[in-house]
mmCIF file of C-alpha atoms in Angstrom:
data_model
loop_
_atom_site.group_PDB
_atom_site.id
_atom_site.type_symbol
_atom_site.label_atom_id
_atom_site.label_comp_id
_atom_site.label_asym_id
_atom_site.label_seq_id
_atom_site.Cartn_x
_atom_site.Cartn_y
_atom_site.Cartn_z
ATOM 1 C CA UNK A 69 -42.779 25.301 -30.784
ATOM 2 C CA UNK A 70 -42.165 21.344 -29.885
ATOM 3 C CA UNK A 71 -39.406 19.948 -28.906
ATOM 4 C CA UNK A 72 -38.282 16.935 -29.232
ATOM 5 C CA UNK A 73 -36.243 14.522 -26.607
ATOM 6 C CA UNK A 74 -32.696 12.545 -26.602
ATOM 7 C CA UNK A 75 -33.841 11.532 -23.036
ATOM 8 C CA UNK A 76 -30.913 9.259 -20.956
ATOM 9 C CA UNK A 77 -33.795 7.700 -18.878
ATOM 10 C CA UNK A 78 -33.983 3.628 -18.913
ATOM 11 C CA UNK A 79 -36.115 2.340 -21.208
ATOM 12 C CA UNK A 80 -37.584 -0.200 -18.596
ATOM 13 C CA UNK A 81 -38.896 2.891 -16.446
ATOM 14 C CA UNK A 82 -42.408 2.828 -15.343
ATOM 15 C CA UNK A 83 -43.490 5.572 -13.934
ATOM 16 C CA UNK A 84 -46.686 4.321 -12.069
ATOM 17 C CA UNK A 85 -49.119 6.219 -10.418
ATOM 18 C CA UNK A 86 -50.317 3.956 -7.153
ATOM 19 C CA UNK A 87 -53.514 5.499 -5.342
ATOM 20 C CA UNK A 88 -52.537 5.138 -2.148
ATOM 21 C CA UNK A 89 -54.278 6.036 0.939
ATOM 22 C CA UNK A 90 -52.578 5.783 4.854
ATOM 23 C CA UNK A 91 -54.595 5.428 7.869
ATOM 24 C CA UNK A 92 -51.780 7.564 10.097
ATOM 25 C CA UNK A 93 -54.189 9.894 12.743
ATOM 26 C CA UNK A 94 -53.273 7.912 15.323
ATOM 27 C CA UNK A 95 -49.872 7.251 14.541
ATOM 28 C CA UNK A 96 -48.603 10.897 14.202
ATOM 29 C CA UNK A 97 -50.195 11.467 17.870
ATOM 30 C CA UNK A 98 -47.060 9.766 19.150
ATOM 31 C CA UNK A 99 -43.065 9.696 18.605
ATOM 32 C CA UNK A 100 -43.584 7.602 15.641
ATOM 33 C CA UNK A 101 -40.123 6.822 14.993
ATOM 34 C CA UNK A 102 -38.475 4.669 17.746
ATOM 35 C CA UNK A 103 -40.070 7.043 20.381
ATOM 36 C CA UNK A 104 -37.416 9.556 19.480
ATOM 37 C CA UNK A 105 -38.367 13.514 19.029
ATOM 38 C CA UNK A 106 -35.651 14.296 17.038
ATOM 39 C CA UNK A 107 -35.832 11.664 14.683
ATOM 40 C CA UNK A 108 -40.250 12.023 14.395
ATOM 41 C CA UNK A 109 -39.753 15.649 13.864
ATOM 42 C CA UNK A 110 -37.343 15.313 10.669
ATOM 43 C CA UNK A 111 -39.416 13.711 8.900
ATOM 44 C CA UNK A 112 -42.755 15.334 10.100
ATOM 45 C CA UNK A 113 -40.729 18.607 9.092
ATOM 46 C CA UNK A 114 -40.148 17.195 5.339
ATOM 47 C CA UNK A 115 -43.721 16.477 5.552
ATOM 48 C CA UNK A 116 -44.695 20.069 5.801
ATOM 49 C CA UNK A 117 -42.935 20.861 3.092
ATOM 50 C CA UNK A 118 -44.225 18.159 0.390
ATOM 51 C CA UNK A 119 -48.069 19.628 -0.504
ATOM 52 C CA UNK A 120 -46.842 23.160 -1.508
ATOM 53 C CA UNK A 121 -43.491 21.959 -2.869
ATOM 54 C CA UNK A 122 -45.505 19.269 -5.234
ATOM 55 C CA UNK A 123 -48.261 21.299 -6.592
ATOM 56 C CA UNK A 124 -45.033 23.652 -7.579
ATOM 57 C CA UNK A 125 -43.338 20.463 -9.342
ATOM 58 C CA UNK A 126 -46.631 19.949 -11.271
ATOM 59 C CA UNK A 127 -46.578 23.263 -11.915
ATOM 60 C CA UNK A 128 -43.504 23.901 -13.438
ATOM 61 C CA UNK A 129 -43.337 21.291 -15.420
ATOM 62 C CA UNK A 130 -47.142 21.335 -16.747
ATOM 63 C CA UNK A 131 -45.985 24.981 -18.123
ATOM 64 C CA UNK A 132 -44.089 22.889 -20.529
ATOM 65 C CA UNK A 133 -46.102 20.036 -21.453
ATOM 66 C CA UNK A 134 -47.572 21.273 -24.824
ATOM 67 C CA UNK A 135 -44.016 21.935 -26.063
ATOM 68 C CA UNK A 136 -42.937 18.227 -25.757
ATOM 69 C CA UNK A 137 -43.563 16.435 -29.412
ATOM 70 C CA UNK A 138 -41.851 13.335 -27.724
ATOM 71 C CA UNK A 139 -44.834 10.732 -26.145
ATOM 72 C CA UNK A 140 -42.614 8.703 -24.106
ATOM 73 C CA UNK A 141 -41.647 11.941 -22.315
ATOM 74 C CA UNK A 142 -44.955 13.127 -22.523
ATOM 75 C CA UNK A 143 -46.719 9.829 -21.218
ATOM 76 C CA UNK A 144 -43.355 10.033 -18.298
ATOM 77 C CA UNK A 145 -44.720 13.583 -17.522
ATOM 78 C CA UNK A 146 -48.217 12.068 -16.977
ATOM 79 C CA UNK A 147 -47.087 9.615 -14.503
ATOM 80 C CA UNK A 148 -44.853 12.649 -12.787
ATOM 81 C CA UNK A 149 -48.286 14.555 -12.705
ATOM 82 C CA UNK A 150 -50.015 11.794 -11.220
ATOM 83 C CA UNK A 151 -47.557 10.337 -8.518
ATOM 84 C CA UNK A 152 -46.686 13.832 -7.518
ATOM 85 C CA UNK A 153 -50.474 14.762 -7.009
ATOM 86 C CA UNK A 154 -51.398 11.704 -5.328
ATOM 87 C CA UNK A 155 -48.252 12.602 -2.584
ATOM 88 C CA UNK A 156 -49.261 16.009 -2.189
ATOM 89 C CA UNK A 157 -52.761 14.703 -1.284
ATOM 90 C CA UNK A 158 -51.233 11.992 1.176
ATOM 91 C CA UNK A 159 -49.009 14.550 2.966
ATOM 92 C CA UNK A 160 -51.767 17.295 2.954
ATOM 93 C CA UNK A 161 -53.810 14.616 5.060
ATOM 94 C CA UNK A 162 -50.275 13.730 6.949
ATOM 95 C CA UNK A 163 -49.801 17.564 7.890
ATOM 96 C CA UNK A 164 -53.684 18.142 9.073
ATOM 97 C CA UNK A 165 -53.531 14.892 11.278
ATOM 98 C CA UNK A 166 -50.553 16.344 12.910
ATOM 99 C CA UNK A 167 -51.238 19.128 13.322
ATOM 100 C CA UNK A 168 -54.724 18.620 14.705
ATOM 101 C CA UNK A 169 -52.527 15.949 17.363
ATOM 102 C CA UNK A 170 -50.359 18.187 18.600
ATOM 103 C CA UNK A 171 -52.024 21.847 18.497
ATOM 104 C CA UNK A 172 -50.029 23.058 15.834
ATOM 105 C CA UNK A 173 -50.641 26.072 13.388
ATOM 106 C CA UNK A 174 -50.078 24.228 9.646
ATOM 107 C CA UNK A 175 -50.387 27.873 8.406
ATOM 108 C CA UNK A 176 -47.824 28.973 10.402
ATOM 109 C CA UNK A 177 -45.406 25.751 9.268
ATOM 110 C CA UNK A 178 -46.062 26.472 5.998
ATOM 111 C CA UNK A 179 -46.044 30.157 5.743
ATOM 112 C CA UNK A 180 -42.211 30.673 4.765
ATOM 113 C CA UNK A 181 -42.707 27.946 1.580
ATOM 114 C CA UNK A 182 -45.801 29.280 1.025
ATOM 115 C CA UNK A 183 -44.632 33.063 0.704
ATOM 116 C CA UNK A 184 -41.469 31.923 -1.180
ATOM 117 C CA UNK A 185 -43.389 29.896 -4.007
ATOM 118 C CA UNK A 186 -45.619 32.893 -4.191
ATOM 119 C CA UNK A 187 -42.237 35.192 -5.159
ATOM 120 C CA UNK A 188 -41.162 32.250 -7.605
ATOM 121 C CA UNK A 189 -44.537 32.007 -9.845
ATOM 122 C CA UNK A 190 -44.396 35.667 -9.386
ATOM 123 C CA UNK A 191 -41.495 36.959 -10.778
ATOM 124 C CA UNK A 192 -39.076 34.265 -12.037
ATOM 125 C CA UNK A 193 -39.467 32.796 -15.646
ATOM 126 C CA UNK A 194 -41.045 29.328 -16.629
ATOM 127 C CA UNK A 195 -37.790 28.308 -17.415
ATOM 128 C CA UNK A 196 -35.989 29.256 -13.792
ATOM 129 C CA UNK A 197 -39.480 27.819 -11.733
ATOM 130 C CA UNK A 198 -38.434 24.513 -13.819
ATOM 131 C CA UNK A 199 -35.099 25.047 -12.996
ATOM 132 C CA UNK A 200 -35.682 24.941 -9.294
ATOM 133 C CA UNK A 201 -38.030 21.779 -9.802
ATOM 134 C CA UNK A 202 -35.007 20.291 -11.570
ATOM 135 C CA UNK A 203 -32.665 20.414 -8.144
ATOM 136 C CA UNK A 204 -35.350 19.758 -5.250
ATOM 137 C CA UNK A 205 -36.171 16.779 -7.606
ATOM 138 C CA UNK A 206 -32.603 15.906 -7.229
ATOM 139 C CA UNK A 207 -32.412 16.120 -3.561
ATOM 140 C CA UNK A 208 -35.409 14.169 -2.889
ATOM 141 C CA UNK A 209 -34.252 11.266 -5.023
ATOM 142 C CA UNK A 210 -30.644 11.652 -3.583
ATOM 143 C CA UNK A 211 -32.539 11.498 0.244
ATOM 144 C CA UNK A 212 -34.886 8.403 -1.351
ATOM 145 C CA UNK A 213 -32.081 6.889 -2.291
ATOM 146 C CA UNK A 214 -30.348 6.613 0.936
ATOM 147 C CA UNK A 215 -33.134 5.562 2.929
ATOM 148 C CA UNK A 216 -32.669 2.228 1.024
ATOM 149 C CA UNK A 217 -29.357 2.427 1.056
ATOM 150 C CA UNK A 218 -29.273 2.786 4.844
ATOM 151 C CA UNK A 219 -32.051 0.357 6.096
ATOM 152 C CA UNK A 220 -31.022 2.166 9.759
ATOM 153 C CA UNK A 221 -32.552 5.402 8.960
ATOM 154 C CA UNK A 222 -36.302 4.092 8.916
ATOM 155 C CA UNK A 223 -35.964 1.133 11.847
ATOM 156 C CA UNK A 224 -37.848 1.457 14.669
ATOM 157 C CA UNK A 225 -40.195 3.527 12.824
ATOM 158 C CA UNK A 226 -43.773 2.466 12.997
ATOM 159 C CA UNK A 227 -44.727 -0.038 10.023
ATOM 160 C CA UNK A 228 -47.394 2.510 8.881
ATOM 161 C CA UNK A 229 -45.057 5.318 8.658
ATOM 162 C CA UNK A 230 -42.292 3.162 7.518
ATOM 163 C CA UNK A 231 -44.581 2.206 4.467
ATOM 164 C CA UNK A 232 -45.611 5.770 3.554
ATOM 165 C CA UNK A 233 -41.526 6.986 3.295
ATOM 166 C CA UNK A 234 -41.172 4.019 1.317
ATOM 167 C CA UNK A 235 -43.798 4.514 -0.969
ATOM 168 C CA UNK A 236 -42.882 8.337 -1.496
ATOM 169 C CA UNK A 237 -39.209 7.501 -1.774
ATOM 170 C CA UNK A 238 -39.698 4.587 -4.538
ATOM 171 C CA UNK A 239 -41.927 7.044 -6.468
ATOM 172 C CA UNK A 240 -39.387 10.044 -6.093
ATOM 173 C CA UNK A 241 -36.914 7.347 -7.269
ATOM 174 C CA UNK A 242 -39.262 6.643 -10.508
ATOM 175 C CA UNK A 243 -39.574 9.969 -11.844
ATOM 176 C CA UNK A 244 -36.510 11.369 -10.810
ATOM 177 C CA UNK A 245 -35.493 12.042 -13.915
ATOM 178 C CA UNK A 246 -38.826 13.572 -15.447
ATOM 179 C CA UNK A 247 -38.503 17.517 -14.841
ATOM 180 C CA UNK A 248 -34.844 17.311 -16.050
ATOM 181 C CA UNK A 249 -35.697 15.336 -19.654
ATOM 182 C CA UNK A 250 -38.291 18.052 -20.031
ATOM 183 C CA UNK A 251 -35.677 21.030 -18.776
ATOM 184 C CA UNK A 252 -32.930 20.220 -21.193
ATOM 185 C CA UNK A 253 -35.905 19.166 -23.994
ATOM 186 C CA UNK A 254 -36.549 22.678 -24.161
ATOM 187 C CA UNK A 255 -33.460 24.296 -23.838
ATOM 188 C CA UNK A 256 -32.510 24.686 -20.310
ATOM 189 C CA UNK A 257 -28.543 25.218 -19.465
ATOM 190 C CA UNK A 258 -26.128 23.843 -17.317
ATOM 191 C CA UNK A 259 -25.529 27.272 -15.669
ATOM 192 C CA UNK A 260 -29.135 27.541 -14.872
ATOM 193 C CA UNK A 261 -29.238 24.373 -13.489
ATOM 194 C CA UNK A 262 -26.142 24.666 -11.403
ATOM 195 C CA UNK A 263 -27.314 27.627 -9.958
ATOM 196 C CA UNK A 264 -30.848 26.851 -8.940
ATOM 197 C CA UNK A 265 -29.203 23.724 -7.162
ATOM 198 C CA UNK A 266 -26.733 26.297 -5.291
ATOM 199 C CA UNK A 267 -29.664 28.393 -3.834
ATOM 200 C CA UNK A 268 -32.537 25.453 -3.140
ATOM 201 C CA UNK A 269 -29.997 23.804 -1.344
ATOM 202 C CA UNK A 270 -29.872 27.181 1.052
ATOM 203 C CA UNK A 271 -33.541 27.486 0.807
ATOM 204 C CA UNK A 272 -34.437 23.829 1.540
ATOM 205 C CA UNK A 273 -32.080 23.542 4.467
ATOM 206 C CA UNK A 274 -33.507 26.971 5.807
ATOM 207 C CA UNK A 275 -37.206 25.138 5.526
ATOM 208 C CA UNK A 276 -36.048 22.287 7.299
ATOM 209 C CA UNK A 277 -34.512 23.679 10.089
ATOM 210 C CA UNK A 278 -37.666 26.103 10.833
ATOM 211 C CA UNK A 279 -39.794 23.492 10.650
ATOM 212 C CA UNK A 280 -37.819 21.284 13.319
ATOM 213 C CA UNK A 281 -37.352 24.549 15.407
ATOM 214 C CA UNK A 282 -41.089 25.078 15.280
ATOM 215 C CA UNK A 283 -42.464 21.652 15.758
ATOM 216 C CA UNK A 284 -39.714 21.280 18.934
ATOM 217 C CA UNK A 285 -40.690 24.383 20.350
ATOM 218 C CA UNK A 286 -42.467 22.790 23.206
ATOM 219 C CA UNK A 287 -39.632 20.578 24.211
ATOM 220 C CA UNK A 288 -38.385 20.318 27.272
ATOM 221 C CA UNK A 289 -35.551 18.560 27.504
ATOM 222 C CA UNK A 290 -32.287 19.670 26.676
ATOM 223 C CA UNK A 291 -31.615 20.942 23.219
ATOM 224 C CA UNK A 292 -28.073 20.355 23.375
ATOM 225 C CA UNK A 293 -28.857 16.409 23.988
ATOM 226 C CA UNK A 294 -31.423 16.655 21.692
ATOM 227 C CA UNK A 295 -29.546 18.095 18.775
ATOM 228 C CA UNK A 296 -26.590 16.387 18.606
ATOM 229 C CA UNK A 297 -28.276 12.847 18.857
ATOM 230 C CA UNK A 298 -29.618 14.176 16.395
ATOM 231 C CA UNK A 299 -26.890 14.948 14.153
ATOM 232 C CA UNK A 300 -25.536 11.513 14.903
ATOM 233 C CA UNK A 301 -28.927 10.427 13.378
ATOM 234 C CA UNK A 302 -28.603 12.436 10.065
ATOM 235 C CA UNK A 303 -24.337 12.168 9.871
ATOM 236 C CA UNK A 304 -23.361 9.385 11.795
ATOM 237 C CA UNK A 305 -22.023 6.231 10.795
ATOM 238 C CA UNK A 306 -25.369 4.531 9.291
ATOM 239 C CA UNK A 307 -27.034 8.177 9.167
ATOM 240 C CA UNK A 308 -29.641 8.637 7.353
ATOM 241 C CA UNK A 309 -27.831 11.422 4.974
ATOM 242 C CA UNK A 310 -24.434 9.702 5.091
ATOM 243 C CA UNK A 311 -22.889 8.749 1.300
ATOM 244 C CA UNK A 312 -25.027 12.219 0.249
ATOM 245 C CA UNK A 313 -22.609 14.672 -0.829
ATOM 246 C CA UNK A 314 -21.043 12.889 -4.059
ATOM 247 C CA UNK A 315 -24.245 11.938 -5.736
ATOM 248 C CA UNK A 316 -25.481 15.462 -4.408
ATOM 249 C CA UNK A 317 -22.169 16.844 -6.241
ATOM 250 C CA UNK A 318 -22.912 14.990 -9.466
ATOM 251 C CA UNK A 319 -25.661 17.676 -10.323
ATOM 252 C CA UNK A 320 -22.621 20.519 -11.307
ATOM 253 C CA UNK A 321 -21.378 18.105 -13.706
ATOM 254 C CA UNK A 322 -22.253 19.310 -17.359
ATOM 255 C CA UNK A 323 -22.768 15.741 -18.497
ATOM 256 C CA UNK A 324 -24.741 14.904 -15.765
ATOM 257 C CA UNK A 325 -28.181 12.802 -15.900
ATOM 258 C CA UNK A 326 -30.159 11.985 -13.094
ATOM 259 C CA UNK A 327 -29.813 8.311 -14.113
ATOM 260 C CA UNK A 328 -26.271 7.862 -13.942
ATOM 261 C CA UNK A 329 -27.554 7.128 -10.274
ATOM 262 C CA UNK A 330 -29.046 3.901 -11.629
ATOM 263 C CA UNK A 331 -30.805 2.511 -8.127
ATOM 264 C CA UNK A 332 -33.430 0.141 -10.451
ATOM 265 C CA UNK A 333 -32.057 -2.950 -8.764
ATOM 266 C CA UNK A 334 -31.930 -1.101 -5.238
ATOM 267 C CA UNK A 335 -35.606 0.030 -5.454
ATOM 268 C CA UNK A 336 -36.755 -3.670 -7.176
ATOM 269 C CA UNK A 337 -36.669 -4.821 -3.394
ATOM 270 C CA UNK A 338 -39.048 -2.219 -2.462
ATOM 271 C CA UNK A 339 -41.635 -1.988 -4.698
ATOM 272 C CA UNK A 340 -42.621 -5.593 -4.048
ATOM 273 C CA UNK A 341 -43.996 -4.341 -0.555
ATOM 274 C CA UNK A 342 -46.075 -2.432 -2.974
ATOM 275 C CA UNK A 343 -47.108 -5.194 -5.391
ATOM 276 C CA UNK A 344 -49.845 -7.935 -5.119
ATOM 277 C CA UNK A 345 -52.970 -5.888 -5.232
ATOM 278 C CA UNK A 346 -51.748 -3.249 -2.868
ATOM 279 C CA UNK A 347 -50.642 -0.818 -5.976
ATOM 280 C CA UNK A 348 -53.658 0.738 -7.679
ATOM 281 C CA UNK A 349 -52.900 2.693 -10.928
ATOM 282 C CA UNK A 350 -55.403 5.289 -10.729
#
């Protein structure tokens, strides 16, 4: 069975794959981000979750990639593939460097994802694993987003790191719309796809918040301090989730398309850091 798609993505889309490679080892030795723990260990906690999260993107969506009769979705679901693989390599490297820094146990970071994408590929149908592709997909583009919309979330950052979340985030913001033009090509439902987005939101805020809890474990300062810096950091006035919660709220709508959030012009700005011989399509 084929199906066919009425995809609402721009036409002018490219969804490139760029074979990038970041010389970090160093840099994730140290409180890469303005020297601040709190602010180093959210993203080094998103980190953790990318390789295992990824390969379960490419996963979900390759279950339904000889069903698509459509080759601009198909050749969109190539690029998806590729970008995706190339950032689970990237942040597999990312995780092993920092872990190796600070005497961390990567196994014991990622056990809880690990276990829980186990369950999914286990027991849920094609259909619901693609489901819950559909909504982290969402969130990461909704979190890309912002970090260009609020330049103060990645300043002070070190110019290698900076680069990396600005590579991943323009990518996230090219193919955000891939795993959903495949879910509704072959029949997925708004109810479906309201209620994966109701429990990854649990489950990826759970995953975050271990993470954080694990990598600070060693701190010594006080947590108090430390935390609610930190959720001036993430909520504040220029935080780096503020202006989240209606494009995150979008997603219920039953007419809703991840490109109604068109960002081209936003991102355009962006991807020339990653023009002029630095992008290499694999």
């Amino acid at each position: 069975m084929t199906h066919s798609s009425l995809s609402r993505t721009p036409e002018d889309v490219d969804i490139v794959t760029r074979n990038r490679q970041f010389d970090i080892e160093e840099v994730l030795a140290t409180n890469w981000h303005s020297d601040d723990v709190f602010k180093t260990a959210f993203f080094n906690a998103l980190s953790i979750l990318f390789p295992l999260g990824e390969q379960f993107f490419i996963d979900s969506v390759k279950a339904y990639r000889s069903e698509i009769d459509d080759p601009v979705l198909q050749e969109r679901v190539k690029g998806f593939m590729g970008q995706e693989s190339v950032h689970r390599r990237e942040h597999q490297k990312y995780n092993e460097a920092l872990c190796e820094a600070h005497g961390l146990d990567l196994e014991e970071l990622e056990a809880l994802v690990a276990k829980r994408k186990a369950f999914a590929q286990k027991h849920l149908p094609a259909l619901r694993q693609l489901a819950g592709t559909v909504a982290l997909e969402h969130l990461t583009a909704i979190m890309a987003d912002a970090t260009f919309r609020n330049p103060a979330t990645l300043e002070g950052a070190h110019p290698k790191m900076k680069e990396l979340w600005h590579w991943h985030a323009l990518e996230e913001t090219e193919h955000k719309a891939v795993a959903f033009d495949v879910f509704e090509a072959v029949g997925g439902g708004t109810s479906m796809r309201r209620s994966a987005m109701i429990l990854t939101t649990i489950e990826f805020t759970h995953h975050v918040i271990r993470n954080m809890r694990l990598l600070l474990r060693d701190y010594k300062g006080s947590r108090i301090k430390l935390w609610f810096g930190g959720m001036k950091f993430l909520f504040g006035k220029s935080g780096a989730l503020r202006g989240l919660l209606r494009p995150y709220l979008d997603f219920y709508r039953k007419d809703f398309h991840p490109w109604d959030h068109d960002n081209r012009e936003l991102v355009g700005s962006v991807m020339k850091e990653f023009g002029g011989g630095t992008v290499q399509p694999i």
